[in-house]
Coordinates of C-alpha atoms in Angstrom, one line a residue:
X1 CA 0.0 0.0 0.0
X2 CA 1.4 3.5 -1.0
X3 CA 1.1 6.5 1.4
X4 CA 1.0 10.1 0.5
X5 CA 2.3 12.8 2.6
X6 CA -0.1 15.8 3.5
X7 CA 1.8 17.8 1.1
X8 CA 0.8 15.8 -1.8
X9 CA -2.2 15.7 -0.7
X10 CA -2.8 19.3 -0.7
X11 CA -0.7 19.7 -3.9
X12 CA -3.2 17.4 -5.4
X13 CA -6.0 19.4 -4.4
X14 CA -4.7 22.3 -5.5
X15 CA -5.0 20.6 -9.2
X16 CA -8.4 19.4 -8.7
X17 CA -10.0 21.6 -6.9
X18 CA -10.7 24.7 -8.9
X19 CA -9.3 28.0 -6.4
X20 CA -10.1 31.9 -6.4
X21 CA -8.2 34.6 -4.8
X22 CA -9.7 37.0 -2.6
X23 CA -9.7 40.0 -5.3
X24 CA -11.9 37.7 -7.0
X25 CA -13.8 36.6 -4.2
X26 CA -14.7 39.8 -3.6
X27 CA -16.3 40.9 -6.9
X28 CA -18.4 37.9 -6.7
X29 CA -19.8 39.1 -3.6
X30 CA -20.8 41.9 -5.1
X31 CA -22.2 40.5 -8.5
X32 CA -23.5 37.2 -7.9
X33 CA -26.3 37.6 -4.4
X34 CA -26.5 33.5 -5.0
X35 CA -22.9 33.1 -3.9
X36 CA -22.8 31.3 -0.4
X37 CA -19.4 32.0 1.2
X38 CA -18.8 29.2 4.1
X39 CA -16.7 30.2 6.6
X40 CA -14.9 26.8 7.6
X41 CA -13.3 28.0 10.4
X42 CA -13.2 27.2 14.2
X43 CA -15.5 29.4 16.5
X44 CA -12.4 31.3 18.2
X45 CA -11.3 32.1 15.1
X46 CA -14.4 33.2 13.9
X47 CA -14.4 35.7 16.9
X48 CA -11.1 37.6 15.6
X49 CA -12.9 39.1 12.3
X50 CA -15.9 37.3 9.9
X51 CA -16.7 38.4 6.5
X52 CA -20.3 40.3 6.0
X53 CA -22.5 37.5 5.1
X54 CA -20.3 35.1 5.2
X55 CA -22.0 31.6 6.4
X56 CA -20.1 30.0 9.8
X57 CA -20.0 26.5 10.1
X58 CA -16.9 24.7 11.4
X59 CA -15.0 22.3 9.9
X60 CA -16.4 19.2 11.6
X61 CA -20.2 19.8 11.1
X62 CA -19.6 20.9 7.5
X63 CA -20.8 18.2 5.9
X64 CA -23.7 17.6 8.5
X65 CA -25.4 20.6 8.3
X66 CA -24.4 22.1 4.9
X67 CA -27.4 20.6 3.1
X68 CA -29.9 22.1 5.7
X69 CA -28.2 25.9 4.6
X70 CA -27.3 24.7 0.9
X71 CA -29.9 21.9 -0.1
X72 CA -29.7 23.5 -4.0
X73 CA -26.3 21.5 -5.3
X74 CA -26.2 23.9 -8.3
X75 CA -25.8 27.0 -6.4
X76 CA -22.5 28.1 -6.2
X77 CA -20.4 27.6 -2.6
X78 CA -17.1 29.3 -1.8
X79 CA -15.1 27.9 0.8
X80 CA -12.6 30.0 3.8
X81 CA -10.7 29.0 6.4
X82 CA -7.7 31.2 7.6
X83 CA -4.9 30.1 5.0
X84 CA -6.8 27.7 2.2
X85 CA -5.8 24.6 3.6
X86 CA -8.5 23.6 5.2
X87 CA -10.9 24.9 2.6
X88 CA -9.6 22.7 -0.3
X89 CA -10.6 19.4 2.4
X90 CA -13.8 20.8 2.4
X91 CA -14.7 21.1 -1.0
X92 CA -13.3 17.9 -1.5
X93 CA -16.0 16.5 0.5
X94 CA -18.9 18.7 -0.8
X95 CA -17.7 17.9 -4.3
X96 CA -17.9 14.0 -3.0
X97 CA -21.7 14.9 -1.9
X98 CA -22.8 16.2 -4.8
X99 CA -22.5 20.0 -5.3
X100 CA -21.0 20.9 -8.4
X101 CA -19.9 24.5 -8.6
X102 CA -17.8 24.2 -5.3
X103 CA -14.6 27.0 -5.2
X104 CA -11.5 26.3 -2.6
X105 CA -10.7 30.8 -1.7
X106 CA -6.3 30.7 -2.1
X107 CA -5.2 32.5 1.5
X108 CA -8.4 32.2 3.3
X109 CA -9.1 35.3 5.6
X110 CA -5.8 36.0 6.6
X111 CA -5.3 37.1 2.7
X112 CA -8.5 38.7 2.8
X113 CA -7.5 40.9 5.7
X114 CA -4.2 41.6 4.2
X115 CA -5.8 42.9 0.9
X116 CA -7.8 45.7 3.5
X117 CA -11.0 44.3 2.0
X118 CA -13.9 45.0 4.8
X119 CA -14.5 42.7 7.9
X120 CA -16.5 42.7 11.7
X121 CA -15.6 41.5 14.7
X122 CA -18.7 39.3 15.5
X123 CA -20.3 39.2 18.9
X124 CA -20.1 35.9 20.8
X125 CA -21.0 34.1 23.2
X126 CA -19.3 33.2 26.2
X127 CA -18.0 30.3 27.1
X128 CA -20.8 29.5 29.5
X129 CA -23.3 30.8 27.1
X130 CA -22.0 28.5 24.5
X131 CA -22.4 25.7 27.1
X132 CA -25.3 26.5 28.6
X133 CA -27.2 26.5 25.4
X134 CA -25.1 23.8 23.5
X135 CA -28.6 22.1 22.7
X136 CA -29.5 25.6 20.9
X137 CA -26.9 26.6 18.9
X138 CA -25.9 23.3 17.1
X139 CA -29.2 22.9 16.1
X140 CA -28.8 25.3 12.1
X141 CA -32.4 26.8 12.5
X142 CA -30.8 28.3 15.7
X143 CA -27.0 28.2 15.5
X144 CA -25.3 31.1 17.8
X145 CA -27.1 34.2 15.9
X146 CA -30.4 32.8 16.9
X147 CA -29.1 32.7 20.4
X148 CA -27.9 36.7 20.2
X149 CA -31.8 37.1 19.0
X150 CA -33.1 35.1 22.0
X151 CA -30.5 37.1 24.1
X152 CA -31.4 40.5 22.7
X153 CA -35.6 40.0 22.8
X154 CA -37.9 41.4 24.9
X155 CA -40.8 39.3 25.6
X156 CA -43.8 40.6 27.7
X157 CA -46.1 37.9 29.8
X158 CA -49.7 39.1 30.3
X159 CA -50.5 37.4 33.9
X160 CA -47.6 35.0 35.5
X161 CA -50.5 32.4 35.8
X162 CA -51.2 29.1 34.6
X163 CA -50.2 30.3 30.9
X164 CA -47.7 32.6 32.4
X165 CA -46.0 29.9 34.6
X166 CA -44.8 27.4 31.5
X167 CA -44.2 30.3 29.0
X168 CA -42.1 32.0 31.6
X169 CA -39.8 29.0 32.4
X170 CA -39.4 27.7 29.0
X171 CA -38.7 31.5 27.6
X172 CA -36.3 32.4 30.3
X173 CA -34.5 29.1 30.1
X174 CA -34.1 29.5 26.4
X175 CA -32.2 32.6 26.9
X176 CA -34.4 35.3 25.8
X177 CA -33.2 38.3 27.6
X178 CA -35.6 40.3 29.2
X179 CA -39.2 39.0 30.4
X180 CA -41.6 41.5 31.5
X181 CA -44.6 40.0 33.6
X182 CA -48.0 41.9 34.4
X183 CA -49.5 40.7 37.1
X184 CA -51.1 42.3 40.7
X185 CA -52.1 39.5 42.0
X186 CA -50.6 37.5 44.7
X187 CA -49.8 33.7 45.2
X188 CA -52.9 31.2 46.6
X189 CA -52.5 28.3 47.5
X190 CA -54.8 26.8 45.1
X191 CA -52.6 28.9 42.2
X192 CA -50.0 26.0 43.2
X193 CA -52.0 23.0 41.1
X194 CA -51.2 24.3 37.6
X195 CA -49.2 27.7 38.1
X196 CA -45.7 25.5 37.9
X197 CA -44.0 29.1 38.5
X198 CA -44.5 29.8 42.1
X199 CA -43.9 27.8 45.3
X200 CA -45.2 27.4 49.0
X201 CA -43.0 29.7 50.2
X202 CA -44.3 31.9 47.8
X203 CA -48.4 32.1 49.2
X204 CA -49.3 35.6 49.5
X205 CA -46.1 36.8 47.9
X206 CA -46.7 39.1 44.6
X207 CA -46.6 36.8 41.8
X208 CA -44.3 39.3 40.0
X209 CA -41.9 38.9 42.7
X210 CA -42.4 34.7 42.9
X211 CA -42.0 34.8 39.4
X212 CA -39.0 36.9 39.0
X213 CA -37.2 34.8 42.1
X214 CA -37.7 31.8 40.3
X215 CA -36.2 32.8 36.4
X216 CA -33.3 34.2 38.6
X217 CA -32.3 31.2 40.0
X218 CA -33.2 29.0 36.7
X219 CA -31.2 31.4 33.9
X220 CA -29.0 34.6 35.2
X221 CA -28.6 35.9 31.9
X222 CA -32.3 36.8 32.1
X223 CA -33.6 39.6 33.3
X224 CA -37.2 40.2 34.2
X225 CA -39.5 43.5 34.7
X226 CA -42.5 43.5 36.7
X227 CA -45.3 45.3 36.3
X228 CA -47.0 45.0 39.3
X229 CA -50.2 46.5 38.2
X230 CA -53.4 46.3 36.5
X231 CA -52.9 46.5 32.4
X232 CA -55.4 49.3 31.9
X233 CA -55.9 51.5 28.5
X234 CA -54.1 54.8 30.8
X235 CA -51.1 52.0 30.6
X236 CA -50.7 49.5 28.1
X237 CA -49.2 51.4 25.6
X238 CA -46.5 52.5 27.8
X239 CA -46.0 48.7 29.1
X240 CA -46.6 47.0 25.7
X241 CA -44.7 49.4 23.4
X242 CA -41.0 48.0 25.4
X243 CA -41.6 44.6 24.1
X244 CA -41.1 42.8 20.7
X245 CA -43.8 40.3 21.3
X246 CA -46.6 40.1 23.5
X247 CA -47.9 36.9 25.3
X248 CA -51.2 36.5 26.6
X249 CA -52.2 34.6 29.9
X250 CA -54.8 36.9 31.3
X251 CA -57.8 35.2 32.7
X252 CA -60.8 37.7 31.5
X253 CA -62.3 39.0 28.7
X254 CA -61.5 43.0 29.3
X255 CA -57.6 42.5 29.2
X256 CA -58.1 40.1 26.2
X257 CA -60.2 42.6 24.0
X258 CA -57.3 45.7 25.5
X259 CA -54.3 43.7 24.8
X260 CA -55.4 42.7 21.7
X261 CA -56.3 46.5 20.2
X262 CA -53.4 47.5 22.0
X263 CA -50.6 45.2 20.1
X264 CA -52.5 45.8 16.7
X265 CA -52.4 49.6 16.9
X266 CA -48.7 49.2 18.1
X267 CA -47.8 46.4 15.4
X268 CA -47.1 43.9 18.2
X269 CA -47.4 40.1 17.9
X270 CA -49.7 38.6 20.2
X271 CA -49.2 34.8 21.0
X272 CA -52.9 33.9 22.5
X273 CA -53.6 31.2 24.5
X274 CA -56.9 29.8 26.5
X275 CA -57.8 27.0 28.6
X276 CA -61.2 25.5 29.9
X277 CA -61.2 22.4 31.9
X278 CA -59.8 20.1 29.4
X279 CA -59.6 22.3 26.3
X280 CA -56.7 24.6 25.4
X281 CA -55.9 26.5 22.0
X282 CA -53.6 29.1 21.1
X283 CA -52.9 31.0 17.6
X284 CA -50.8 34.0 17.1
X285 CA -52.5 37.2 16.2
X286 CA -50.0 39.6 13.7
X287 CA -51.4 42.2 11.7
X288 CA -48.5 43.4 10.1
X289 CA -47.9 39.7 8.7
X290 CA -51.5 40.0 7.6
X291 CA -52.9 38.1 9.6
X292 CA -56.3 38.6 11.8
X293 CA -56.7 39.7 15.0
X294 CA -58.8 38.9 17.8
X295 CA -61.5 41.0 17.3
X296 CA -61.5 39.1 13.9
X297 CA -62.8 36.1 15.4
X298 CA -65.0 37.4 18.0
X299 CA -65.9 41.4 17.7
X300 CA -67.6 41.7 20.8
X301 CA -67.4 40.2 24.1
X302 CA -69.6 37.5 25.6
X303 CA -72.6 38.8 27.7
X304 CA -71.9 38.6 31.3
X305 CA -72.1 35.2 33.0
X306 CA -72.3 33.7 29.5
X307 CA -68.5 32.2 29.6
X308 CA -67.4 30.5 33.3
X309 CA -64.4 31.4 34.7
X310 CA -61.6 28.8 35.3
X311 CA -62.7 29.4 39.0
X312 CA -66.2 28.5 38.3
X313 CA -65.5 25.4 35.9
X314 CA -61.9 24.3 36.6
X315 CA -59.5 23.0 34.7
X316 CA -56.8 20.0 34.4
X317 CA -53.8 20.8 36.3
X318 CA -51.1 20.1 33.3
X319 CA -53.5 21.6 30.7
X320 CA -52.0 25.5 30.6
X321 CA -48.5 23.7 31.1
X322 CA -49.1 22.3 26.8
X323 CA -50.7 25.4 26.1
X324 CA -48.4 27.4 27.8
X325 CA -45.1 25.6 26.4
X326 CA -47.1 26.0 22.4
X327 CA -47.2 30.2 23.2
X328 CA -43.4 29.8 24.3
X329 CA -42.7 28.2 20.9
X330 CA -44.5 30.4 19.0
X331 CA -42.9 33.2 20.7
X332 CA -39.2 32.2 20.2
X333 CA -40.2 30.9 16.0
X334 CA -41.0 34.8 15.9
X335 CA -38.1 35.7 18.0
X336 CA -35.9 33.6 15.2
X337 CA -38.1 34.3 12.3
X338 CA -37.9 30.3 11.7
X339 CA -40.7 27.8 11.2
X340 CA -44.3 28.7 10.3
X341 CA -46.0 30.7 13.0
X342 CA -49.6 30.1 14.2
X343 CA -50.7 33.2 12.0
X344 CA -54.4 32.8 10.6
X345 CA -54.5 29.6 12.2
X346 CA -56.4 28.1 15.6
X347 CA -54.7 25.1 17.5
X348 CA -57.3 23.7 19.1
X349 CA -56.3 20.8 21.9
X350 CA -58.5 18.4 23.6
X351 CA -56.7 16.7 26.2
X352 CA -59.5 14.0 27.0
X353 CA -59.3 12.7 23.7
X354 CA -55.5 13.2 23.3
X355 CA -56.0 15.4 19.8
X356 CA -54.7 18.7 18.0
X357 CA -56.8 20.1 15.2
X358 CA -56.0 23.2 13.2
X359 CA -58.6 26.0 12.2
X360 CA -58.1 28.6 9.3
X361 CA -59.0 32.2 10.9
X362 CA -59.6 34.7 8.1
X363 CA -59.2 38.0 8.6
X364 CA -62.1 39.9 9.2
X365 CA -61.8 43.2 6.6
X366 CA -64.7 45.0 8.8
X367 CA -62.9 44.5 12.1
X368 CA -63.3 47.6 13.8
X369 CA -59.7 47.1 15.2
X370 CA -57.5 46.0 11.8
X371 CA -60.2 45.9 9.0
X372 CA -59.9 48.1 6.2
X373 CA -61.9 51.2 8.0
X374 CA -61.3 50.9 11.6
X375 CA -63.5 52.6 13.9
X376 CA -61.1 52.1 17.3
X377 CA -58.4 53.7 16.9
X378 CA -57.3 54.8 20.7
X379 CA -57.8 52.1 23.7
X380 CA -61.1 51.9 26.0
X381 CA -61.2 50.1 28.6
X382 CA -63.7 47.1 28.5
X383 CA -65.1 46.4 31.9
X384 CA -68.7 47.6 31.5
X385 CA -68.9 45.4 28.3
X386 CA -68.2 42.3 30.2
X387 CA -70.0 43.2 33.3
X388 CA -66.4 42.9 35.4
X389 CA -66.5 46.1 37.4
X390 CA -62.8 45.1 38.6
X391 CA -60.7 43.1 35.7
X392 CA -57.6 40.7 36.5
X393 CA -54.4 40.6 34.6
X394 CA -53.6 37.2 36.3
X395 CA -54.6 34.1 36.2
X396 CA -55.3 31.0 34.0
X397 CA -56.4 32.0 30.9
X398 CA -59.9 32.4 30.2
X399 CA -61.4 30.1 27.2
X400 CA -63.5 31.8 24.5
X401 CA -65.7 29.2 22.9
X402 CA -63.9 28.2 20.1
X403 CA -65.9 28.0 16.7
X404 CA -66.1 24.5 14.6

């Protein structure tokens, strides 16, 4: 058996694999917007300087993940690493899976840099960043960017209830950076079978203040904001207008209707969810996406006493923790801009039967909120509607019959 050194295996490359220099590299980037430029190197490399657009997946998961960013084998692929060494390897290998117009760039970034062409300084995560959300980032829809946009959003919980509780763990241990929870209410002792948030310790302790204790001690790169307060229409655009999305756990129909007119004359995405003894469904409601809102599927409010409360009907323990944990998901596929979000679309569950079914929602073009001649155009408050002469921003989620 014959052996080659690595030098004649690199000089063999070199006449295989077909190699541009960084001048040309360069005017491709700017004439051809199909061009995907991988970026082979290792992640502390990465960290000294990136090309703009440049595509960052290390040298050991190239050939893993490349066909989840590059499924199209025709387009064309240009390959860096810091000299051009470890480049020609990689097209080796993509050439060996398939893709056809695969370029090796001669003198990697350190000739790029050396030519003065343009390049950032990326920001990273730390080390225990990087470890803490391992799971995350080597997962391609998410990768380290998506973990800077977890990091940088700002995510507002309406109530830190049954819906809250879930939403709130799962956001905050996902890393997204500030949580801001309305909520006056304090903990009871019967909040404790479904509101996985608080504690014993925590009866009669503000459920802002339970809520904000616990995400501390689960994810310290978190930070939370508490409204202790009833949302009212004298507030919500000053609380709503901080966050990117908006999710809703509130527990009666006068913060439902508010919050709702509130994110679509802001542009907010609302994640709703409701629960009702053993029924839960949740849909996201984004007007600028074109989508309807909540008015769209029910323009006015039930008459009083028409709709029981959680309180007055009940409802399964671990039901707001699956409805809770869809809003959560919802919330971070907007946060990513990944996946298909719950936009025009009801998920209805039904826990005693064990099934999910999916509604179309159509926007209604009379809405008095979103339609095409909306008649509300500032925020009202809704408790003489609803016969609630004192509304709750906490609780469980109230259910809204949902329409078959």
């Amino acid at each position: 058996m014959s052996y080659i050194t690595s030098d004649q295996l690199i000089a063999r490359l070199r006449r295989e694999i077909p190699e541009i220099d960084v001048h040309q590299l360069h005017d491709l980037l700017q004439k051809n917007p199909d061009l995907v430029l991988v970026d082979v190197r290792e992640t502390d490399e990465w960290a000294q300087g990136r090309i703009e657009g440049s595509l960052h997946i290390t040298r050991g998961f190239l050939e893993l993940q490349i066909e989840t960013y590059v499924p199209d084998r025709d387009r064309p692929v240009a390959l860096l690493c810091a000299g051009g060494v470890r480049s020609l390897l990689a097209a080796r290998d993509l050439q060996q899976m398939g893709y056809r117009r695969v370029v090796s760039v001669a003198g990697g970034f350190s000739a790029w840099k050396n030519a003065g062409y343009p390049f950032s300084t990326p920001r990273m995560l730390s080390e225990d960043q990087r470890h803490r959300y391992s799971r995350h980032t080597i997962m391609p829809e998410v990768g380290e960017e998506g973990q800077l946009k977890l990091l940088d959003a700002r995510v507002l919980l309406i109530g830190a209830g049954g819906l809250g509780s879930p939403a709130a763990i799962y956001l905050a241990a996902a890393g997204v950076g500030t949580i801001g929870i309305v909520d006056f209410d304090v903990v009871d002792t019967s909040n404790l079978q479904r509101q996985i948030i608080h504690r014993l310790e925590d009866v009669d302790t503000p459920k802002v203040e339970s809520a904000a204790r616990a995400i501390a001690q689960l994810n310290p790169d978190v930070k939370v904001v508490g409204h202790q307060t009833q949302i009212t229409s004298q507030n919500a655009f000053d609380i709503i207008s901080q966050y990117d999305i908006v999710i809703n756990g509130s527990d009666n129909f006068p913060t439902r209707y508010l919050v709702n007119d509130a994110c679509v004359l802001l542009g907010k995405p609302l994640v709703d969810g409701s629960i009702f003894r053993f029924e839960g469904q949740v849909t996201v409601y984004d007007t600028s996406r074109g989508g309807p809102c909540y008015r769209c599927l029910y323009p006015d409010p039930p008459p009083p006493g028409e709709v029981p409360s959680c309180a007055e009907g009940g409802v399964l323990g671990v039901l707001p923790g699956v409805i809770g944990s869809l809003q959560a998901a919802e919330a971070i596929k907007l946060i990513l801009g990944k996946g298909d979000p719950l936009v025009g679309r009801l998920l209805l569950y039904d826990a005693l039967d064990a099934e999910f079914r999916t509604l179309k929602v159509p926007k209604n073009h009379n809405c008095p909120v979103c339609g095409d001649h909306p008649t509300v155009t500032e925020l009202i408050d809704y408790q003489q509607f609803c016969g609630i002469p004192h509304p709750e921003a906490s609780g469980n989620g109230a259910h809204q019959p949902a329409f078959s």
